[in-house]
Coordinates of N, CA and C in Angstrom, one line a residue:
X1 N -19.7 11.3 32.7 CA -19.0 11.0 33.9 C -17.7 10.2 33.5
X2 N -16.4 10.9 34.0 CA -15.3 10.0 33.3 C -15.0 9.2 34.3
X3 N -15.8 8.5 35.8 CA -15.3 7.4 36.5 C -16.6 7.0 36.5
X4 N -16.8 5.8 36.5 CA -18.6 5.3 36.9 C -18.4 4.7 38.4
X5 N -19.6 5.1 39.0 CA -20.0 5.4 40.8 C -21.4 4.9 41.1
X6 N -21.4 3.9 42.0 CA -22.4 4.0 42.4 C -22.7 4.8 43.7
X7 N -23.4 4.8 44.3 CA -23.6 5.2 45.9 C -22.7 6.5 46.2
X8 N -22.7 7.3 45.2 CA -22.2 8.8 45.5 C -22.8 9.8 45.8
X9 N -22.1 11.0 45.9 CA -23.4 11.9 46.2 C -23.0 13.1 45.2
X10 N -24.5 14.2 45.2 CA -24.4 14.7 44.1 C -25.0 16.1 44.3
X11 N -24.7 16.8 44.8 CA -24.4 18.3 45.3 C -24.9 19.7 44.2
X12 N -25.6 20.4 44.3 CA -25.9 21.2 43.4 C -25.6 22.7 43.6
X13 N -24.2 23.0 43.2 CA -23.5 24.2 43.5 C -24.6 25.6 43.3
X14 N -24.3 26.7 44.1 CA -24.6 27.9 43.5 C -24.6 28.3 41.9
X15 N -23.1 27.8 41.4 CA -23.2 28.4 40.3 C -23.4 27.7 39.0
X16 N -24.6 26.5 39.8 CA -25.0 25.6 38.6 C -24.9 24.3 38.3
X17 N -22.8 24.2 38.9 CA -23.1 23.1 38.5 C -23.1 21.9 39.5
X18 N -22.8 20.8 39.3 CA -23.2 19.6 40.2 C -22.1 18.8 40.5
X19 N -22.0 19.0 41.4 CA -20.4 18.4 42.2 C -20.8 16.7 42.6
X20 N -20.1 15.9 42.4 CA -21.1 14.2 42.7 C -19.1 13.8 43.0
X21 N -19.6 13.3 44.5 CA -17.9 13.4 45.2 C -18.3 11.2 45.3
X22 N -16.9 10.7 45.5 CA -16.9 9.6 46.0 C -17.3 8.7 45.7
X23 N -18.4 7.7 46.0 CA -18.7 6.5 45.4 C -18.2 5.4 45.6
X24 N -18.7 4.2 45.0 CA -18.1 2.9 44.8 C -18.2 2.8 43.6
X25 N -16.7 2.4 43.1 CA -15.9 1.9 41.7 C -16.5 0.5 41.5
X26 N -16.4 0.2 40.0 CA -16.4 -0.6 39.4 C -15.6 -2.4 40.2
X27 N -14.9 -2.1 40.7 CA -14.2 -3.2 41.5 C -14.7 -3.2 42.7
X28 N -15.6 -2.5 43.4 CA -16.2 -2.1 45.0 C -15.6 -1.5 45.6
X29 N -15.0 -1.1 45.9 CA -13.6 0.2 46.6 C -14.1 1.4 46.7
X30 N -14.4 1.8 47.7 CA -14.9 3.3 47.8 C -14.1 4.9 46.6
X31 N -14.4 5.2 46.5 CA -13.8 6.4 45.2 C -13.7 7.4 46.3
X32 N -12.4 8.1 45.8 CA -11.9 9.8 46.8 C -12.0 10.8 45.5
X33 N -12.4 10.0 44.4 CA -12.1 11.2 43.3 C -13.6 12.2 43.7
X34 N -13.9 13.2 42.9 CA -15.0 14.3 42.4 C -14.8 14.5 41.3
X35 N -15.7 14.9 41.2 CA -16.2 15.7 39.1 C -17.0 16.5 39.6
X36 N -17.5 17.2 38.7 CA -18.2 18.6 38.4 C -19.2 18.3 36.9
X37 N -20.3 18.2 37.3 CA -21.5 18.2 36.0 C -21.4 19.6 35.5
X38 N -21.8 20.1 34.5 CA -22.1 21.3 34.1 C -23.2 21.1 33.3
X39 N -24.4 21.4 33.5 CA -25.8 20.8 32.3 C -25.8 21.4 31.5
X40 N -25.2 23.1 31.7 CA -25.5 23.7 30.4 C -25.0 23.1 29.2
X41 N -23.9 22.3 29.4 CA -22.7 22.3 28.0 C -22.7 20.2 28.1
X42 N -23.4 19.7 29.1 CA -23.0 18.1 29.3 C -21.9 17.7 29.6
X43 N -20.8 18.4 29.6 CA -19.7 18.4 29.9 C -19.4 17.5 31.5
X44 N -18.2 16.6 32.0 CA -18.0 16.2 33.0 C -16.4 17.1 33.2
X45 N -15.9 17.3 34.3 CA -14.4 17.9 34.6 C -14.3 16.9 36.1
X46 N -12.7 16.7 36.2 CA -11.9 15.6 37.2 C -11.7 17.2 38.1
X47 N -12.5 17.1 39.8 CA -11.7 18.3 40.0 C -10.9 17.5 40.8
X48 N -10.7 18.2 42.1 CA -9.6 17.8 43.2 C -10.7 16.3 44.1
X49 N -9.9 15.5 45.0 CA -10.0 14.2 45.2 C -10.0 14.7 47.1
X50 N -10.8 13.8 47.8 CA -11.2 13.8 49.2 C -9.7 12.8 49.7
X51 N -9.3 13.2 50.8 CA -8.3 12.4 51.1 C -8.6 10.6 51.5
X52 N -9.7 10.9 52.1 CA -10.3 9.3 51.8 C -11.6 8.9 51.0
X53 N -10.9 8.0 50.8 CA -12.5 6.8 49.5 C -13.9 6.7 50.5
X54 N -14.9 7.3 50.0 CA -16.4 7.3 50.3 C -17.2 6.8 49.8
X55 N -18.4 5.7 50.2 CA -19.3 5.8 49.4 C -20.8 5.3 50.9
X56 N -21.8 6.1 50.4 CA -23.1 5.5 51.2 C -22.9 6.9 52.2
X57 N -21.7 8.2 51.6 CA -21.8 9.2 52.4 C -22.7 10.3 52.5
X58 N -22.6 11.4 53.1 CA -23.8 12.6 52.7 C -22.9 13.4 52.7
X59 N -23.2 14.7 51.4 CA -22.9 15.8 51.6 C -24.1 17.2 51.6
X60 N -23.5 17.9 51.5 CA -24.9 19.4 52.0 C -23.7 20.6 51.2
X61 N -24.6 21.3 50.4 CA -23.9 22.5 49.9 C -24.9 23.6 51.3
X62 N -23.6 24.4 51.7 CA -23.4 25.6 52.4 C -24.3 26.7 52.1
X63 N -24.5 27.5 53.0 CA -25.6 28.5 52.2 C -24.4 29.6 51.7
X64 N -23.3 29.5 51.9 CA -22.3 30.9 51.0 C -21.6 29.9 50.3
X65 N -21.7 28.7 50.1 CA -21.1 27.6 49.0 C -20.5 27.2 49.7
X66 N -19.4 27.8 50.4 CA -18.2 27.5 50.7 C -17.6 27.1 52.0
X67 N -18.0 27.5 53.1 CA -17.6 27.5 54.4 C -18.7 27.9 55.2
X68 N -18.9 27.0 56.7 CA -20.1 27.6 57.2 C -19.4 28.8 58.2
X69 N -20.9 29.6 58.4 CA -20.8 30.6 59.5 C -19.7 30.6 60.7
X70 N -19.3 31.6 61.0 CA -18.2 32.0 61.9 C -19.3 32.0 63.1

C-alpha cells in the first residue's frame, strides 16, 4: 500500500483485483485517494482519487462492475 489507511474500504473487483478507496491518514484526515491490490503479482497502483476524503464509508462492487441497471 503506498498510503497507510485506516478505516477504508476494500472492494473486490471482477477482474481480481482489490480496489481499497479512502480512509483515515496517518494525521486523521479522511483520504480521497484509491489504490488497486493485485494479489497475483503484490503489487499496489495510485488510481484516480474520490472528490471528497472518506473514511468509516461503505462501498459495494456492481454486478456488471461498473454501473448499476438502467
Amino acid at each position: 500500500m503506498n498510503v497507510a489507511r485506516g478505516y477504508h474500504t476494500a472492494s473486490t473487483l471482477p477482474n481480481g483485483l482489490v480496489l481499497v478507496t479512502g480512509g483515515e491518514g496517518k494525521n486523521g484526515t479522511a483520504l480521497n485517494s484509491a489504490e488497486l491490490y493485485n494479489p497475483s503479482t503484490g503489487t499496489w497502483t495510485t488510481t484516480g482519487s474520490m472528490s471528497v476524503g472518506r473514511y468509516y464509508h461503505a462501498a459495494t462492487t456492481l454486478a456488471n462492475g461498473l454501473n448499476p441497471p438502467p
